[in-house]
Amino acid sequence: MNPTPFYQEIQDEVVVFEKAWHNQLPLMLKGPTGCGKSRFVEYMAARLQRPLVTVACHDDTGATDLLGRYILQGGETIWQDGPLSRALRQGAILYLDEVAEARPDVLVVIHPLSDFRRTIFIDRHNEELKAPPEFMLVVSFNPGYQNVLKDLKPSTRQRFIGLQFQYPPAEIEVEIIVQESGIDSKTAAKLVKLGGQLRAAHSLGLSDSPSTRLLVDAALLIRSDLYARQACNVAIVQPLTDDLEIAQTMNDMAALLF
Ligand SMILES: Nc1ncnc2c1ncn2[C@@H]1O[C@H](COP(=O)(O)OP(=O)(O)OP(=O)(O)O)[C@@H](O)[C@H]1O
Ligand SMILES: [Mg+2]
């Protein structure tokens, strides 16, 4: 079992997760990139002392990838569990990241797993697997990012309870950056201020806001003695824009703080 990672609670997500787990309810995490969803799931799995199985879904992820397949080994065909079947047998926490990206047949598998049946049907292996009480299904979903086609159907959404993640309040974000990078709190506060200004600067027309992840990255670079303006440029500005003028404006904003 992995050691418990650092996770700074923002609201009451820890108790919500625990109650969901006790009641065998599947959970949907919503929120922008880099705001702590994966870290939260890792933390909860360690806290509940359950193994964690994570699957990053993409547009080629199908039911077989999750359930398993027959493979050839030394002239013999043997069955190999996919991550979903393995997670069920282990009573793990299964985290399907970006579930809306997956192929529709994945949702067909998830439906009987995420309602009272808590069962999967592995048709290729002619097996029905029931989830043990310790098993929990967690998915992440970002309604803002996906196009309309990738929106989840109500029949899928309504099988989950939902937690909305957002960028943390400033004082908490400072604490996260200090803990994650080992930087002093004064410098962390400046990074959080820059993050806040960029998130509010709609006139920049950024398609994405700077995440806590980017601020932590900048802090790590500063911590290892890269000068602050360059750290902000490479860790925050460049990942967010390719437009030279907008980048200049963002770097000017950083220069007013550092
Ligand atoms: N509440 C938090 N406690 C501790 N660290 C955090 C928290 N929120 C964000 N972080 C930091 O931000 C980084 C990114 O978080 P994480 O990988 O969990 O984001 P995510 O929401 O899963 O993003 P994505 O949607 O891109 O997968 C973490 O590695 C950690 O350094
Ligand atoms: Mg993640």
Short mmCIF file of C-alpha atoms and ligand atoms in Angstrom, two decimals:
data_model
loop_
_atom_site.label_atom_id
_atom_site.label_comp_id
_atom_site.label_asym_id
_atom_site.label_seq_id
_atom_site.Cartn_x
_atom_site.Cartn_y
_atom_site.Cartn_z
CA MET A 1 0.00 0.00 0.00
CA ASN A 2 1.35 3.46 -0.90
CA PRO A 3 2.04 5.99 1.87
CA THR A 4 -0.63 8.65 2.32
CA PRO A 5 0.22 11.57 0.03
CA PHE A 6 -0.19 15.18 1.09
CA TYR A 7 -3.67 16.46 0.37
CA GLN A 8 -5.02 19.78 1.58
CA GLU A 9 -8.75 19.55 2.08
CA ILE A 10 -10.69 22.43 0.52
CA GLN A 11 -14.26 21.90 1.67
CA ASP A 12 -15.82 18.77 3.04
CA GLU A 13 -14.80 16.47 0.21
CA VAL A 14 -13.11 13.98 2.54
CA VAL A 15 -16.26 13.26 4.53
CA VAL A 16 -18.37 13.16 1.35
CA PHE A 17 -16.01 10.58 -0.14
CA GLU A 18 -16.05 8.49 3.03
CA LYS A 19 -19.84 8.52 3.23
CA ALA A 20 -20.09 7.61 -0.45
CA TRP A 21 -17.69 4.70 0.11
CA HIS A 22 -19.62 3.44 3.15
CA ASN A 23 -22.88 3.61 1.22
CA GLN A 24 -21.40 2.00 -1.89
CA LEU A 25 -22.25 5.01 -4.03
CA PRO A 26 -20.15 5.82 -7.11
CA LEU A 27 -18.65 9.29 -7.20
CA MET A 28 -18.07 11.78 -10.01
CA LEU A 29 -15.38 14.46 -9.64
CA LYS A 30 -15.80 17.55 -11.79
CA GLY A 31 -13.40 20.43 -12.19
CA PRO A 32 -10.63 21.98 -14.26
CA THR A 33 -7.23 20.43 -14.90
CA GLY A 34 -4.64 20.51 -12.13
CA CYS A 35 -7.00 21.33 -9.27
CA GLY A 36 -6.27 18.25 -7.18
CA LYS A 37 -8.76 15.57 -8.30
CA SER A 38 -6.20 12.80 -8.82
CA ARG A 39 -4.32 13.74 -5.66
CA PHE A 40 -7.58 13.62 -3.71
CA VAL A 41 -8.38 10.11 -4.95
CA GLU A 42 -4.85 8.90 -4.10
CA TYR A 43 -5.21 10.39 -0.65
CA MET A 44 -8.63 8.82 -0.04
CA ALA A 45 -7.49 5.39 -1.23
CA ALA A 46 -4.58 5.54 1.23
CA ARG A 47 -6.84 6.83 4.00
CA LEU A 48 -9.36 4.05 3.47
CA GLN A 49 -6.52 1.56 3.03
CA ARG A 50 -7.75 0.36 -0.34
CA PRO A 51 -5.61 -0.27 -3.43
CA LEU A 52 -6.09 2.33 -6.15
CA VAL A 53 -6.48 1.39 -9.81
CA THR A 54 -6.41 4.37 -12.19
CA VAL A 55 -7.35 4.30 -15.86
CA ALA A 56 -6.78 7.37 -18.04
CA CYS A 57 -9.60 7.11 -20.58
CA HIS A 58 -9.13 8.31 -24.15
CA ASP A 59 -11.19 8.03 -27.30
CA ASP A 60 -9.86 4.54 -28.00
CA THR A 61 -10.60 3.11 -24.55
CA GLY A 62 -13.13 0.32 -25.01
CA ALA A 63 -14.87 -2.22 -22.79
CA THR A 64 -12.28 -4.92 -23.58
CA ASP A 65 -9.49 -2.67 -22.33
CA LEU A 66 -11.24 -2.49 -18.98
CA LEU A 67 -12.63 -6.01 -18.67
CA GLY A 68 -9.75 -8.08 -20.01
CA ARG A 69 -8.92 -10.38 -22.89
CA TYR A 70 -7.52 -13.76 -23.81
CA ILE A 71 -3.84 -13.60 -24.63
CA LEU A 72 -1.42 -16.13 -26.07
CA GLN A 73 1.31 -17.21 -23.68
CA GLY A 74 3.71 -20.05 -24.49
CA GLY A 75 1.30 -21.56 -26.99
CA GLU A 76 -1.60 -21.40 -24.53
CA THR A 77 -4.50 -19.00 -24.42
CA ILE A 78 -4.92 -17.55 -20.98
CA TRP A 79 -7.36 -15.02 -19.61
CA GLN A 80 -5.92 -11.70 -18.47
CA ASP A 81 -8.02 -9.39 -16.32
CA GLY A 82 -8.30 -5.76 -17.37
CA PRO A 83 -8.01 -3.01 -14.74
CA LEU A 84 -11.74 -3.00 -14.00
CA SER A 85 -11.98 -6.75 -13.34
CA ARG A 86 -8.78 -6.60 -11.29
CA ALA A 87 -10.10 -3.68 -9.23
CA LEU A 88 -13.30 -5.59 -8.50
CA ARG A 89 -11.49 -8.71 -7.37
CA GLN A 90 -9.22 -6.62 -5.12
CA GLY A 91 -11.98 -4.50 -3.66
CA ALA A 92 -10.04 -1.48 -4.90
CA ILE A 93 -10.95 2.12 -5.58
CA LEU A 94 -11.23 2.34 -9.37
CA TYR A 95 -10.59 5.81 -10.80
CA LEU A 96 -11.65 6.32 -14.41
CA ASP A 97 -10.07 9.62 -15.37
CA GLU A 98 -11.90 11.60 -18.12
CA VAL A 99 -14.59 8.96 -18.46
CA ALA A 100 -16.52 10.91 -21.10
CA GLU A 101 -13.62 10.39 -23.51
CA ALA A 102 -14.09 6.62 -23.51
CA ARG A 103 -16.02 4.71 -26.16
CA PRO A 104 -19.76 4.17 -25.60
CA ASP A 105 -19.33 0.46 -24.84
CA VAL A 106 -17.46 1.48 -21.68
CA LEU A 107 -20.59 3.18 -20.42
CA VAL A 108 -22.55 0.01 -21.12
CA VAL A 109 -20.18 -1.79 -18.75
CA ILE A 110 -20.35 0.94 -16.16
CA HIS A 111 -24.13 1.10 -15.91
CA PRO A 112 -24.77 -2.22 -14.10
CA LEU A 113 -21.70 -1.51 -11.97
CA SER A 114 -22.87 1.91 -10.86
CA ASP A 115 -26.41 1.06 -9.79
CA PHE A 116 -27.76 -1.36 -7.16
CA ARG A 117 -26.52 -4.36 -9.14
CA ARG A 118 -22.82 -3.49 -8.67
CA THR A 119 -22.00 -6.17 -11.20
CA ILE A 120 -20.01 -6.50 -14.38
CA PHE A 121 -20.56 -9.03 -17.12
CA ILE A 122 -17.41 -10.28 -18.80
CA ASP A 123 -19.06 -11.85 -21.82
CA ARG A 124 -15.83 -13.04 -23.44
CA HIS A 125 -14.94 -14.95 -20.32
CA ASN A 126 -18.55 -15.85 -19.55
CA GLU A 127 -18.26 -14.50 -16.04
CA GLU A 128 -20.38 -12.30 -13.84
CA LEU A 129 -18.44 -10.42 -11.18
CA LYS A 130 -20.10 -8.74 -8.23
CA ALA A 131 -18.32 -5.86 -6.54
CA PRO A 132 -17.34 -6.49 -2.92
CA PRO A 133 -18.48 -3.82 -0.41
CA GLU A 134 -14.99 -2.24 -0.32
CA PHE A 135 -15.00 -1.57 -4.07
CA MET A 136 -15.75 1.98 -5.19
CA LEU A 137 -16.02 3.52 -8.62
CA VAL A 138 -14.79 7.11 -9.01
CA VAL A 139 -14.84 8.96 -12.33
CA SER A 140 -13.64 12.39 -13.35
CA PHE A 141 -15.44 14.44 -15.88
CA ASN A 142 -14.83 17.97 -17.07
CA PRO A 143 -18.02 19.36 -18.59
CA GLY A 144 -16.22 22.52 -19.72
CA TYR A 145 -13.58 20.75 -21.80
CA GLN A 146 -15.54 18.14 -23.64
CA ASN A 147 -17.52 19.11 -26.67
CA VAL A 148 -21.25 18.54 -26.62
CA LEU A 149 -20.86 15.11 -28.16
CA LYS A 150 -18.69 14.01 -25.26
CA ASP A 151 -21.20 15.09 -22.64
CA LEU A 152 -22.39 12.25 -20.44
CA LYS A 153 -25.97 11.04 -20.83
CA PRO A 154 -28.34 11.76 -17.94
CA SER A 155 -28.73 8.01 -17.41
CA THR A 156 -25.00 7.84 -16.73
CA ARG A 157 -24.71 11.04 -14.73
CA GLN A 158 -27.59 10.15 -12.47
CA ARG A 159 -25.85 7.01 -11.29
CA PHE A 160 -23.19 9.08 -9.54
CA ILE A 161 -23.03 11.56 -6.73
CA GLY A 162 -21.00 14.60 -7.76
CA LEU A 163 -18.28 16.75 -6.23
CA GLN A 164 -17.29 19.99 -7.90
CA PHE A 165 -13.62 20.94 -7.61
CA GLN A 166 -12.36 24.48 -8.07
CA TYR A 167 -9.09 26.33 -7.58
CA PRO A 168 -8.59 26.59 -3.83
CA PRO A 169 -9.05 29.86 -1.91
CA ALA A 170 -5.82 31.90 -1.83
CA GLU A 171 -4.65 31.02 1.70
CA ILE A 172 -5.16 27.31 1.08
CA GLU A 173 -3.43 27.46 -2.29
CA VAL A 174 -0.42 29.15 -0.63
CA GLU A 175 -0.28 26.27 1.86
CA ILE A 176 -0.43 23.69 -0.95
CA ILE A 177 2.42 25.37 -2.82
CA VAL A 178 4.55 25.63 0.32
CA GLN A 179 3.98 21.94 1.11
CA GLU A 180 4.52 20.72 -2.44
CA SER A 181 7.61 22.75 -3.29
CA GLY A 182 9.24 23.67 0.00
CA ILE A 183 9.28 27.33 -1.00
CA ASP A 184 8.75 30.14 1.55
CA SER A 185 5.20 31.34 2.07
CA LYS A 186 5.95 34.89 0.89
CA THR A 187 7.02 33.68 -2.55
CA ALA A 188 4.13 31.20 -2.63
CA ALA A 189 1.73 34.07 -1.89
CA LYS A 190 3.12 36.00 -4.86
CA LEU A 191 2.57 33.03 -7.15
CA VAL A 192 -0.97 32.65 -5.87
CA LYS A 193 -1.55 36.35 -6.47
CA LEU A 194 -0.29 36.01 -10.05
CA GLY A 195 -2.50 32.94 -10.52
CA GLY A 196 -5.51 34.86 -9.24
CA GLN A 197 -4.81 37.82 -11.53
CA LEU A 198 -4.43 35.57 -14.57
CA ARG A 199 -7.61 33.64 -13.72
CA ALA A 200 -9.50 36.94 -13.50
CA ALA A 201 -7.95 38.50 -16.64
CA HIS A 202 -10.63 37.49 -19.13
CA SER A 203 -9.31 40.10 -21.57
CA LEU A 204 -6.28 37.87 -22.19
CA GLY A 205 -8.65 35.41 -23.85
CA LEU A 206 -6.86 32.36 -22.44
CA SER A 207 -8.72 29.14 -23.14
CA ASP A 208 -7.46 27.76 -19.84
CA SER A 209 -6.69 29.27 -16.46
CA PRO A 210 -3.43 28.58 -14.64
CA SER A 211 -3.93 25.56 -12.40
CA THR A 212 -2.51 24.91 -8.96
CA ARG A 213 -0.25 22.41 -10.74
CA LEU A 214 1.39 25.18 -12.79
CA LEU A 215 1.90 27.34 -9.72
CA VAL A 216 3.54 24.40 -7.93
CA ASP A 217 5.80 23.84 -10.96
CA ALA A 218 6.89 27.50 -10.92
CA ALA A 219 7.55 27.23 -7.17
CA LEU A 220 9.71 24.12 -7.67
CA LEU A 221 11.82 25.95 -10.25
CA ILE A 222 12.23 28.97 -7.99
CA ARG A 223 13.11 26.65 -5.14
CA SER A 224 15.90 25.23 -7.24
CA ASP A 225 17.24 28.73 -7.87
CA LEU A 226 15.84 29.55 -11.28
CA TYR A 227 15.09 33.26 -11.22
CA ALA A 228 11.43 33.95 -10.52
CA ARG A 229 10.51 35.74 -13.75
CA GLN A 230 11.88 32.94 -15.88
CA ALA A 231 10.20 30.34 -13.65
CA CYS A 232 6.86 32.10 -14.20
CA ASN A 233 7.49 32.32 -17.92
CA VAL A 234 8.32 28.66 -18.47
CA ALA A 235 5.96 27.13 -15.91
CA ILE A 236 2.93 29.40 -16.18
CA VAL A 237 2.99 31.59 -19.29
CA GLN A 238 4.27 29.19 -21.96
CA PRO A 239 1.94 26.30 -21.11
CA LEU A 240 -1.05 28.66 -21.36
CA THR A 241 -0.44 30.58 -24.57
CA ASP A 242 1.40 30.53 -27.90
CA ASP A 243 0.53 34.14 -28.66
CA LEU A 244 3.64 36.31 -28.27
CA GLU A 245 1.76 39.47 -27.30
CA ILE A 246 -0.38 37.76 -24.71
CA ALA A 247 2.71 36.04 -23.33
CA GLN A 248 4.40 39.43 -23.04
CA THR A 249 1.43 40.85 -21.13
CA MET A 250 1.45 37.87 -18.78
CA ASN A 251 5.19 38.17 -18.22
CA ASP A 252 4.73 41.89 -17.48
CA MET A 253 2.16 40.96 -14.83
CA ALA A 254 4.67 38.52 -13.30
CA ALA A 255 7.39 41.19 -13.40
CA LEU A 256 5.26 43.51 -11.27
CA LEU A 257 5.29 40.88 -8.52
CA PHE A 258 8.82 39.49 -8.85
N1 LIG B 1 -5.81 20.14 -2.52
C1 LIG B 1 -4.56 19.80 -2.89
N2 LIG B 1 -3.71 19.24 -2.01
C2 LIG B 1 -2.45 18.93 -2.38
N3 LIG B 1 -1.92 19.17 -3.58
C3 LIG B 1 -2.71 19.74 -4.51
C4 LIG B 1 -4.07 20.07 -4.21
N4 LIG B 1 -4.62 20.63 -5.31
C5 LIG B 1 -3.66 20.65 -6.25
N5 LIG B 1 -2.51 20.10 -5.78
C6 LIG B 1 -1.23 20.06 -6.51
O1 LIG B 1 -1.56 20.19 -7.88
C7 LIG B 1 -1.04 19.10 -8.63
C8 LIG B 1 -2.05 18.67 -9.66
O2 LIG B 1 -3.15 18.03 -9.02
P1 LIG B 1 -3.88 16.77 -9.68
O3 LIG B 1 -2.93 15.99 -10.51
O4 LIG B 1 -4.57 16.06 -8.57
O5 LIG B 1 -4.92 17.53 -10.61
P2 LIG B 1 -6.17 16.94 -11.42
O6 LIG B 1 -7.35 17.71 -10.94
O7 LIG B 1 -6.20 15.46 -11.30
O8 LIG B 1 -5.84 17.39 -12.90
P3 LIG B 1 -6.21 16.66 -14.30
O9 LIG B 1 -7.67 16.95 -14.52
O10 LIG B 1 -5.33 17.36 -15.28
O11 LIG B 1 -5.90 15.21 -14.16
C9 LIG B 1 -0.71 18.02 -7.61
O12 LIG B 1 0.39 17.25 -8.05
C10 LIG B 1 -0.38 18.82 -6.37
O13 LIG B 1 0.96 19.25 -6.43
MG MG B 2 -5.87 13.93 -12.74
#
